[in-house]
Structure formats: structure tokens, C-alpha cells
Coordinates of C-alpha atoms and ligand atoms in Angstrom, one line a residue:
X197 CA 73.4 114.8 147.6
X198 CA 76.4 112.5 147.1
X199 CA 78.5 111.3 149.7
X200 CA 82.6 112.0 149.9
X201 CA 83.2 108.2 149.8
X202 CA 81.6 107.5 146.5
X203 CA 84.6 110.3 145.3
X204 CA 87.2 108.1 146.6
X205 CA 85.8 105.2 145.3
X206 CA 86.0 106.7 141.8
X207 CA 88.8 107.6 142.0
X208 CA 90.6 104.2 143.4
X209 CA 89.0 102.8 140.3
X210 CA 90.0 104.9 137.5
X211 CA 94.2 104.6 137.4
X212 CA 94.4 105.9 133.6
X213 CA 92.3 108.3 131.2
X214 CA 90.3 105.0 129.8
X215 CA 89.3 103.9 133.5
X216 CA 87.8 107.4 134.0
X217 CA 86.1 106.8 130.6
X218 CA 85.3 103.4 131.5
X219 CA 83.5 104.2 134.9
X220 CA 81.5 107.5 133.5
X221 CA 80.2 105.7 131.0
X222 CA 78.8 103.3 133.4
X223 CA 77.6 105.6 136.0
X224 CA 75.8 107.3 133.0
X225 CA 74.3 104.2 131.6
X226 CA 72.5 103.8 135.1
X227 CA 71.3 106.9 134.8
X228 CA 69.3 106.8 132.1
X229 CA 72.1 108.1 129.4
X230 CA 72.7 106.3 126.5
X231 CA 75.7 105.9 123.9
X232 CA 76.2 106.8 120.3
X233 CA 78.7 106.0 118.1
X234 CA 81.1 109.4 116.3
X235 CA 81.3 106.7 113.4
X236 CA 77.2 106.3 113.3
X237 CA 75.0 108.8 111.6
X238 CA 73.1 111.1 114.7
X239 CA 69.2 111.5 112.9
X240 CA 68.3 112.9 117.0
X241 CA 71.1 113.9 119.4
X242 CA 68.2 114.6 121.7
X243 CA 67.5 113.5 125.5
X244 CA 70.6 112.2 127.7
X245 CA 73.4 110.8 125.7
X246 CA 77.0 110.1 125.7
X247 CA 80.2 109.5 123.0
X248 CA 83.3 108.5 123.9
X249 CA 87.0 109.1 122.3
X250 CA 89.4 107.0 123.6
X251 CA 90.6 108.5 127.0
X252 CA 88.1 111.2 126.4
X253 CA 84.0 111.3 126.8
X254 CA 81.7 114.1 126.1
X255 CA 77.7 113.8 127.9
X256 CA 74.6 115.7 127.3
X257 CA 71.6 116.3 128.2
X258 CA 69.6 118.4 125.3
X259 CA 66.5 119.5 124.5
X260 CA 66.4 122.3 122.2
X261 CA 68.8 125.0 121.3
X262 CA 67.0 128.6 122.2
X263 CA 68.8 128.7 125.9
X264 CA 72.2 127.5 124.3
X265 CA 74.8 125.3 126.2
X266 CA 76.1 125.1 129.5
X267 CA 79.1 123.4 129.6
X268 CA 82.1 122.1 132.4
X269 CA 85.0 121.0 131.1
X270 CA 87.3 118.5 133.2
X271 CA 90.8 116.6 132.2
X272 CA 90.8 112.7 132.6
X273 CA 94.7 112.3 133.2
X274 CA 97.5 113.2 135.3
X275 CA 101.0 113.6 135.7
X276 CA 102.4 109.5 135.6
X277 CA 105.1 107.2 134.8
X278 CA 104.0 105.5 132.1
X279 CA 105.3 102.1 130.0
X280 CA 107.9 102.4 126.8
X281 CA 107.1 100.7 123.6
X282 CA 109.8 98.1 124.7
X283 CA 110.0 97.8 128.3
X284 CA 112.0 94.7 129.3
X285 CA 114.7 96.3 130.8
X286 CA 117.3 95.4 133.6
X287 CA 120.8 96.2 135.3
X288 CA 123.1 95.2 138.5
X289 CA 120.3 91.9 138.7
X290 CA 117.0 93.7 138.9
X291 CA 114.6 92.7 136.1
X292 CA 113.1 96.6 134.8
X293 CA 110.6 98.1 133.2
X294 CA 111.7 101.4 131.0
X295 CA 109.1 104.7 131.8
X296 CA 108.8 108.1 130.0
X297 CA 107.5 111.0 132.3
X298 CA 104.1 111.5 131.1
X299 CA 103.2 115.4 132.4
X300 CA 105.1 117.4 134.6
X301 CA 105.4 115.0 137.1
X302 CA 106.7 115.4 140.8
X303 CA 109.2 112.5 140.3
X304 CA 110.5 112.7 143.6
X305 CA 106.7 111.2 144.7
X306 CA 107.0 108.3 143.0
X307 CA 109.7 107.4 145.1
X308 CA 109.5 104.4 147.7
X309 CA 106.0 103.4 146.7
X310 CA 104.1 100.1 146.4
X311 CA 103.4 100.6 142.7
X312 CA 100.3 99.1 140.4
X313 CA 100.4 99.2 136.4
X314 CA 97.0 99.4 134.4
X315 CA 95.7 100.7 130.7
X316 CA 94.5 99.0 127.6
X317 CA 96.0 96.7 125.0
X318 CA 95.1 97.0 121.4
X319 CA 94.6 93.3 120.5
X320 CA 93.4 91.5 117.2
X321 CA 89.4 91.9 118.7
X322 CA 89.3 95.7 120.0
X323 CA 91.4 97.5 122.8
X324 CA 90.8 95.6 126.5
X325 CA 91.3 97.7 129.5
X326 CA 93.7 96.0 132.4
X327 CA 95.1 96.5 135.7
X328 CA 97.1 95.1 138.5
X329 CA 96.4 96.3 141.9
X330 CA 99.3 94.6 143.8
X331 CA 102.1 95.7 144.5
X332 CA 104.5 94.9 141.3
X333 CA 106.4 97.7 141.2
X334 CA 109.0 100.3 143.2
X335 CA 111.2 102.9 142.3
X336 CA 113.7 102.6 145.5
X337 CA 115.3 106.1 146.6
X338 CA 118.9 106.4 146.9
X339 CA 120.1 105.9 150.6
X340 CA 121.0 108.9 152.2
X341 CA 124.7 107.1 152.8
X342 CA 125.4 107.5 149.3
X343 CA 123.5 111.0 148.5
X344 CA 124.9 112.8 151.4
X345 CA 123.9 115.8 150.2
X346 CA 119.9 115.5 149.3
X347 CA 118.4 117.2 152.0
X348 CA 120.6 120.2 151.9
X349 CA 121.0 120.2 148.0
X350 CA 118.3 119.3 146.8
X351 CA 116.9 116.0 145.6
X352 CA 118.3 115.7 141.6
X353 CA 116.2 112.7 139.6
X354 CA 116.8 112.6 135.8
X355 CA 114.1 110.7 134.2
X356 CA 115.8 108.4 132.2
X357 CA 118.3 106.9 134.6
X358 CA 116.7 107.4 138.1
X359 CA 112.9 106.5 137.8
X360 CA 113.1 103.1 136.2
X361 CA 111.1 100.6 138.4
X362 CA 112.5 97.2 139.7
X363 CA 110.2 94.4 139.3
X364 CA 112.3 91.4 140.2
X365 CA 115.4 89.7 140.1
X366 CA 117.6 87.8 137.2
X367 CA 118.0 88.9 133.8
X368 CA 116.0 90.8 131.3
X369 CA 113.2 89.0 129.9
X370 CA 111.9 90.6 126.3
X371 CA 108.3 90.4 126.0
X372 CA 107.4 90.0 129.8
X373 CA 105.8 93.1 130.1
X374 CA 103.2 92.0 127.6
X375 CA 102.4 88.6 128.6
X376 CA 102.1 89.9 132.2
X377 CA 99.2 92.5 131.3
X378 CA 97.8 89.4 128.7
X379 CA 96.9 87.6 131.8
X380 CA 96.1 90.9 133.4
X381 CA 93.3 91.8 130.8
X382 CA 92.3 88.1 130.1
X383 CA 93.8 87.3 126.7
X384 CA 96.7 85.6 125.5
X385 CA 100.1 87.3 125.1
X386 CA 100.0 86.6 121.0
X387 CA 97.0 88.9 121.4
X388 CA 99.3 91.4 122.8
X389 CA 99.5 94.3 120.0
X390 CA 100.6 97.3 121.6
X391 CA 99.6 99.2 124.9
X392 CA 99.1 102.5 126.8
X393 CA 99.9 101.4 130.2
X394 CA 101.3 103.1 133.1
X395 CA 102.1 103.1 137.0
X396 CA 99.8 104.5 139.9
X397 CA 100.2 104.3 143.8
X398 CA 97.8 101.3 145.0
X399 CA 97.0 102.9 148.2
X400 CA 93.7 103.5 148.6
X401 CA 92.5 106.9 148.9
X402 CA 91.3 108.2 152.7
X403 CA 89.3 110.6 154.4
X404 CA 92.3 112.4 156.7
X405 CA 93.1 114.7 159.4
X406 CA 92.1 115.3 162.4
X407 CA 88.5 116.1 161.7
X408 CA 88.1 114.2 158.8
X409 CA 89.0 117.6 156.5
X410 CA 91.4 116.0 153.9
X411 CA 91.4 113.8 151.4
X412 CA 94.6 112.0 150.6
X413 CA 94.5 110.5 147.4
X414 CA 96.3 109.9 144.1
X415 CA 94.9 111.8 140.6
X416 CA 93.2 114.3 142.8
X417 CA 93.9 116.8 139.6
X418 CA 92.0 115.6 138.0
X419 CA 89.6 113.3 138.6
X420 CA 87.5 115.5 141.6
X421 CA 86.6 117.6 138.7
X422 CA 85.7 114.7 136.5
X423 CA 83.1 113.3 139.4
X424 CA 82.1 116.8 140.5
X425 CA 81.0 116.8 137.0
X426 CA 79.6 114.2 136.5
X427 CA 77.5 114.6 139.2
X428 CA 76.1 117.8 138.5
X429 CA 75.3 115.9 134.8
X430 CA 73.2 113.4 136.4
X431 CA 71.5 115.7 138.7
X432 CA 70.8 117.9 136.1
X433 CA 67.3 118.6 134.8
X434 CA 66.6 115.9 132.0
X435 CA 63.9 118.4 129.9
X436 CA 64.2 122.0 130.6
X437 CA 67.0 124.5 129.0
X438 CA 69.7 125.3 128.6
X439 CA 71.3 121.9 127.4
X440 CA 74.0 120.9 130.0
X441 CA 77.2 119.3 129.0
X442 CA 80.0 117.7 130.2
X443 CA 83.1 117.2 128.4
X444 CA 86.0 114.8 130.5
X445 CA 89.3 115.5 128.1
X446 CA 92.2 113.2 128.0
X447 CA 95.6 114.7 127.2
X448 CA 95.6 118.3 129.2
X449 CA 98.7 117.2 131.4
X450 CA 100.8 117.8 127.8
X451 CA 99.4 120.1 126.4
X452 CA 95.8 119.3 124.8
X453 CA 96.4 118.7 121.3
X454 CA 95.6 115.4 120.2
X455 CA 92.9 113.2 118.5
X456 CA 91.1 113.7 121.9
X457 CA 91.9 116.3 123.9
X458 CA 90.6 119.7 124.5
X459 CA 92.2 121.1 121.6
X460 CA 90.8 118.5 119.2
X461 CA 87.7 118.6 116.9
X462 CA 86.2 116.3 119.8
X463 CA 83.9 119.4 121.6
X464 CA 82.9 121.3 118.8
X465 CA 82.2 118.7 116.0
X466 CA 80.1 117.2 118.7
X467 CA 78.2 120.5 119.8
X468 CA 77.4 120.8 115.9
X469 CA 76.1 117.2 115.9
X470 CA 73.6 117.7 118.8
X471 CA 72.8 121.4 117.5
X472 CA 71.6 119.1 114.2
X473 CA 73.2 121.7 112.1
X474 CA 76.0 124.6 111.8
X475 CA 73.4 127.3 111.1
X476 CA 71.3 125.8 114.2
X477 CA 74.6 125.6 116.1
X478 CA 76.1 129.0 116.1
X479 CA 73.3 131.2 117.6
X480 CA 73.2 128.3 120.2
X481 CA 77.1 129.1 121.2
X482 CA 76.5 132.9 121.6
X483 CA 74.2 132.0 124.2
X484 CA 76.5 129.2 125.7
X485 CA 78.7 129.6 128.5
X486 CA 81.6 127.3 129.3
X487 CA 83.4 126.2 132.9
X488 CA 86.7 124.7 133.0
X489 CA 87.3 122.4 135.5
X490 CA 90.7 121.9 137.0
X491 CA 92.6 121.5 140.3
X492 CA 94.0 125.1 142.0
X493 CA 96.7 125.8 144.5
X494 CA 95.6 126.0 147.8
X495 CA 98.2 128.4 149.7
X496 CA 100.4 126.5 151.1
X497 CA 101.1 127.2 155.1
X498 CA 104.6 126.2 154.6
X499 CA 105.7 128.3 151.7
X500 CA 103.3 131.6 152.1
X501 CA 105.9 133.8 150.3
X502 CA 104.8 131.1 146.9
X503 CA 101.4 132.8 146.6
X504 CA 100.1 136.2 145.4
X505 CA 99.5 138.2 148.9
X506 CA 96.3 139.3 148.3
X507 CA 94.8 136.2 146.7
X508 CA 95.2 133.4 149.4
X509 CA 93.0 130.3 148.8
X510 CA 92.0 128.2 151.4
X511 CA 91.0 124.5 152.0
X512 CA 86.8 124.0 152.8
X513 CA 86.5 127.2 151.4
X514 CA 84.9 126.8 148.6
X515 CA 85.3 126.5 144.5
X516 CA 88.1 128.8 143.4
X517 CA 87.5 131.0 140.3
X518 CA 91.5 131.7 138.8
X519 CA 91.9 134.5 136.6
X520 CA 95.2 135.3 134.7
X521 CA 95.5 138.9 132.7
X522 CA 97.5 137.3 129.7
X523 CA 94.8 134.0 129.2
X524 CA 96.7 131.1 131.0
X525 CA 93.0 130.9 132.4
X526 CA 90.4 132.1 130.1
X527 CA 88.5 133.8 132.8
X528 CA 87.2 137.1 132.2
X529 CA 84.6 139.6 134.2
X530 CA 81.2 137.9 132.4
X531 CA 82.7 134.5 132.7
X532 CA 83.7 135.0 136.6
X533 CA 80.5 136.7 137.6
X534 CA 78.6 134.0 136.0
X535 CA 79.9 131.3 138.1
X536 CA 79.9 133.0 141.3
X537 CA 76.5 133.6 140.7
X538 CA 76.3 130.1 140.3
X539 CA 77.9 129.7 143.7
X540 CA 75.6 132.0 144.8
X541 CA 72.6 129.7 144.0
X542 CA 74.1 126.8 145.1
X543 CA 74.9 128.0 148.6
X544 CA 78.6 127.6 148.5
X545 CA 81.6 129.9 149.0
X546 CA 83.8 130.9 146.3
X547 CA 87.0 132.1 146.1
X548 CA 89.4 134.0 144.0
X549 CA 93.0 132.8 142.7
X550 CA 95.7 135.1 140.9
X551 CA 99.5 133.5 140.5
X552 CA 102.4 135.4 141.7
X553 CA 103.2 138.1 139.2
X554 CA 107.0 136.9 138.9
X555 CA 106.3 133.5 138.7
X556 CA 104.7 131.4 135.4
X557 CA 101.5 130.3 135.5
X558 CA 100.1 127.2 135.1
X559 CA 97.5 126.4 132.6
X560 CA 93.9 124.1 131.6
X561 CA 91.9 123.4 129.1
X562 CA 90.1 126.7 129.6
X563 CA 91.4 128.3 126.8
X564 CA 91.3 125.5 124.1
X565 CA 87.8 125.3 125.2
X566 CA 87.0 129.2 124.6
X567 CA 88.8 129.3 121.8
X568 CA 87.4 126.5 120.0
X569 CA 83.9 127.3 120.9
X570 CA 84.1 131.1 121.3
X571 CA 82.4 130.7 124.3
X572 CA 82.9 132.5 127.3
X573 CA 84.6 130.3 129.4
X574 CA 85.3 130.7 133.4
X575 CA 88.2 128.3 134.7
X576 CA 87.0 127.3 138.4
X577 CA 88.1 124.1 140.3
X578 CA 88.9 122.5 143.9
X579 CA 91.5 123.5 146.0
X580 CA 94.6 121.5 147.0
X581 CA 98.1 120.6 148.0
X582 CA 101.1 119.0 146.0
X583 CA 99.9 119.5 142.8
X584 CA 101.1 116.7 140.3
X585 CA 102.6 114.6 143.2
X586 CA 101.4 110.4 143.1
X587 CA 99.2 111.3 145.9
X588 CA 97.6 114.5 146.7
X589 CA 95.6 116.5 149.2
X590 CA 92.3 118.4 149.0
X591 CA 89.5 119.5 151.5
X592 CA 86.5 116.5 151.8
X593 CA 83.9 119.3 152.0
X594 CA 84.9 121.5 148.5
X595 CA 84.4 118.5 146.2
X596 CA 80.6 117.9 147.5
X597 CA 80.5 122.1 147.3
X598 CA 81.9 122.1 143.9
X599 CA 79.3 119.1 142.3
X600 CA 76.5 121.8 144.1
X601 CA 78.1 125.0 142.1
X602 CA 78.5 122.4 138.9
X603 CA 74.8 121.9 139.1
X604 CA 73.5 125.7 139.8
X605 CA 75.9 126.4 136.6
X606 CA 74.3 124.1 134.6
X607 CA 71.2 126.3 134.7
X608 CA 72.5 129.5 135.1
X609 CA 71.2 132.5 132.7
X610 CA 73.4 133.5 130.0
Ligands
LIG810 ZN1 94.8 119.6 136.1

């Protein structure tokens, strides 16, 4: 049984997509996994394995085909600021560094926060992953004196103007940026290529409230999926059907489709490779069943009227199974009985999440994963608070309770 600490501390070490990647892949290693190559023939996909794709990583544990494929699903990013191609910036004597929004972020949480910066440079001998856990960075709010109006208003931030960090004082200095994460990642700044590098809170993540119910922590959505997951991986029996796999996407926060994400060839071209062959591979998926792993909206006690009446969710009450009529989740009767089921086994609660009707719904990798697979897939995930904010809230029993219902899913009957 894992502990809720070990959660935080994954989390306090993954800041980007290829962290998450980085830190799997280790935790797998020590547990008895071992990496291939996508660019390396497969002669036996067999046993406990793992590939990796950039910010994305798929793990399995496989036998034989006859029970097909269990599978969870999780995202390895969220909503950030993250750094532009050219970032030595400045104005008014601050030294700058440009952002883009990555995600539908919650710019107003970035706000007044001791700020980190971390990723990977591409250099002449390979990408190297870097970060700075000091505090290098701040986005300072506007005093109230000069917005007099922002707490009756409304707090407006445009992107391009408002959310550019400060980082010191003088002028501009072109090619900063890079020689600052050189020394970062341990190479020189003429190794400097290129980057994917962006900002994260360095505040650790706590166990809060006044019992010790919350968890206050940055990337909550969705990294709690990502551990629950690969929890239940590890756990999971190494020999007996069905195969159980585990597939950590980068690139859900926009939208999926890339090299990697959950839209990409990355899940089935890999299902094929550990089938050993299409015609092995497609009786397989008609026994396979899929669960999407993804953050979901706790009601919020402050805005009730937000939430569907009859479908409140609650904090320490277990996994929550979403379900949307026109396929924002790709939960459907078979899909949502399976999991409870799974719930069922594993001792823990669930519950059950509809949006508001006159309001959009978000959406996960859920679909791209059934539609890719045509597999019946089940969207599930841990409830929380201030979804897409720097730093979020969830219960610090559901995580433990969702690795448990991960785990029961891995071997449920199809
Ligand atoms: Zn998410």
C-alpha cells in the first residue's frame, strides 16, 4: 500500500511532461521493467516493459493475448507558462522573459508567486533535462491603487502583455535565457540548441487542513493520475491475464494531437507491437477495455449553483466515473459498470459526475483513446478544486483509493 507522501514527492519532482517521463521510467526500472527502443526491432514484447516518446511513456506488463488489454490512460502535462523561442525580453528596467500560455490556464494563479523554470534542451549530444528550483521568477499583480476596480470587475490579464515574468534588473540581455539553463542542465551555452522549458510554483506540495484531508499542490491534474497509475502498474500481477497497461500522454492540455499524445500512433502502434502482429492484435482489442484517467470537479461549496443538482461530487469520496451524452467523456453503460465493479473489488467508493446541461464540458483523452483503439473506454479520475490553477486541491485519501480501483481494473473481466 503506498503512502500519500510518496505522491507529493512525485509530484515536487516532475515540473514538465519529460520529468514525469523521467521519474516513471525510474520507478519502473526498480521494479523490474525494462526499456525498449520504438526505433529497435521488438522479436518479444513479453514480460514488464516500457517505451518512451518524448513527454509521453507507455508500460506493460504482458503475457499472452487470450484475456486482451487492460488499459489506464493518464496525461503528463498541465496548464503552464511556458518559454518563447526568443525570450530575452525587458521594459521600464526589469530584465524579462517572453511566455505563451500553454493550456487553458488560470492566469490569474500565476500571479505573485516564487517561480522555478525547468525542461530539456536539445544539444549537439541528445536532449538534457534541467531545472531551477529557486526562486528566479515572478509575475507581480497590479496594485489595487492602480486597478481600482478588480475585485468588483473582475480581474482582466491578456496573455501577451500581463503575464510576462521579471527576472532582474537592467537591460535586455539576448541569449541569457540559454546560458542560464546551460549551467542549469550542466553543459555549455554553445551547446544550447533549442528548448521546451517552462515555469512552475517551487512550493512544495503539503498534506492540508484541518485533519490532514487536502492536498495542496501544483499539477495535481494530472500527475495523481499519472502515480495512481503507475502504481497499480507495479502492483499488478507480473504473469497472469489480461495484460495491464499504462499509457502517461503528453499533450492533452491542447488538445492531443501530436507526435505523442493520445491522439498519435503512440498507443496503438505499440498495442500491435506487443500483440506481435495485427491479426494477433485485433481479437485482443475486442476483449480490451480502456480507463481514462484525468482530474474531475469536485462541487465546489462556494459556487453550488456551478454543478449539475443531482450529480454532486465530493472530496474522500471516492474515484468519480464522468459521463457526457454527446462523448466529451467516452463513458458509456459497459464502460461505467466495468469500473465500478472495479471499485467494487477494490473496496472503494465511487461516484458519478454529469456537467451542467447549459454549460460546456470539459474533455480527456478518453475519447482519442476509444477511438483509436475501439475499445471501450470509461473516463474515471480524482476529485478536486481549482482545476488548471498553479496550485491545486484534492482529498489525501481518493488518490491512495484510486491507485486501489487502478489495480482491481487491471484484472477485471471483460
Ligand atoms: Zn487533466
Amino acid at each position: 500500500m503506498p503512502a500519500i507522501e510518496g505522491m507529493l514527492d512525485f509530484i515536487d519532482a516532475c515540473p514538465t511532461p519529460f520529468h514525469v517521463v523521467e521519474r516513471a521510467a525510474g520507478f519502473l526500472r526498480a521494479s523490474g521493467f525494462t526499456e525498449l527502443d520504438e526505433a529497435d526491432e521488438w522479436p518479444d514484447a513479453t514480460g514488464s516493459r516500457f517505451v518512451r516518446r518524448d513527454g509521453s511513456l507507455v508500460a506493460w506488463r504482458h503475457q499472452a493475448c487470450d484475456a486482451g488489454f487492460r488499459i489506464v490512460g493518464a496525461h503528463t502535462d498541465s496548464p503552464n507558462l511556458r518559454i518563447t523561442a526568443q525570450p530575452d525580453t525587458g521594459q521600464a528596467g526589469y530584465r524579462q522573459l517572453g511566455v505563451e500560455a500553454y493550456g487553458s490556464v488560470l492566469l490569474n494563479s500565476w500571479l505573485d508567486r516564487d517561480l522555478g523554470i525547468a525542461g530539456r534542451l536539445a544539444t549537439p549530444s541528445g536532449t538534457r533535462l534541467f531545472r531551477i528550483d529557486h526562486p528566479i521568477l515572478r509575475v507581480p499583480q497590479l496594485a489595487i491603487h492602480l486597478d481600482r476596480e478588480v475585485n468588483t470587475k473582475g480581474l482582466l490579464l491578456n496573455p501577451q502583455t500581463h503575464m510576462v515574468p521579471v527576472w532582474g534588473l537592467g537591460l535586455r540581455t539576448p541569449g541569457e535565457f540559454a546560458s542560464v539553463a546551460a549551467e542549469a542542465a550542466g553543459v555549455g551555452a554553445d551547446e544550447v540548441l533549442a528548448w521546451d522549458a517552462m515555469l512552475h510554483d517551487i512550493n512544495p506540495s503539503v498534506i492540508a487542513g484541518i485533519d490532514g484531508e487536502f492536498i495542496h499542490a501544483p499539477r495535481i491534474d494530472n500527475q495523481v493520475s499519472c502515480w495512481a497509475g503507475l502504481q497499480a502498474l507495479i502492483d499488478a500481477p507480473a504473469d497472469s491475464p489480461p495484460s495491464a497497461v499504462l499509457c502517461l500522454f503528453d499533450h492533452e492540455e491542447v488538445g492531443s494531437t501530436s507526435a505523442q499524445g493520445a491522439a498519435s500512433t503512440l498507443l496503438p502502434t505499440v498495442l500491435e507491437r506487443i500483440a506481435g502482429s495485427r491479426g494477433a492484435l485485433h481479437p485482443a482489442l475486442a476483449r480490451s477495455l480502456c480507463v481514462s484517467a484525468d482530474g474531475a470537479h469536485a462541487t465546489h461549496p462556494n459556487y453550488p449553483e456551478r454543478h449539475e443538482p443531482d450529480h454532486h461530487i465530493a472530496i474522500g469520496s471516492g474515484p468519480v466515473i464522468k459521463r457526457n451524452a454527446n462523448q466529451r467523456y467516452a463513458t458509456d453503460a459497459v464502460g461505467e459498470a466495468a469500473f465500478a465493479a472495479a471499485c467494487e473489488k477494490a473496496g472503494v467508493d465511487h461516484q458519478l459526475y454529469v456537467h451542467r446541461g447549459d454549460m460546456p464540458c470539459g474533455s480527456t483523452i478518453g475519447p482519442f483513446a476509444a477511438s483509436s483503439t475501439g475499445v471501450t473506454t470509461v473516463d474515471v479520475g480524482v476529485a478536486q478544486l481549482s482545476m488548471h490553477s498553479a496550485r491545486e486541491m484534492c482529498g489525501s485519501q481518493d488518490p491512495l483509493d484510486f491507485a486501489l480501483a487502478l489495480g482491481a481494473f487491471f484484472s477485471v473481466a471483460g
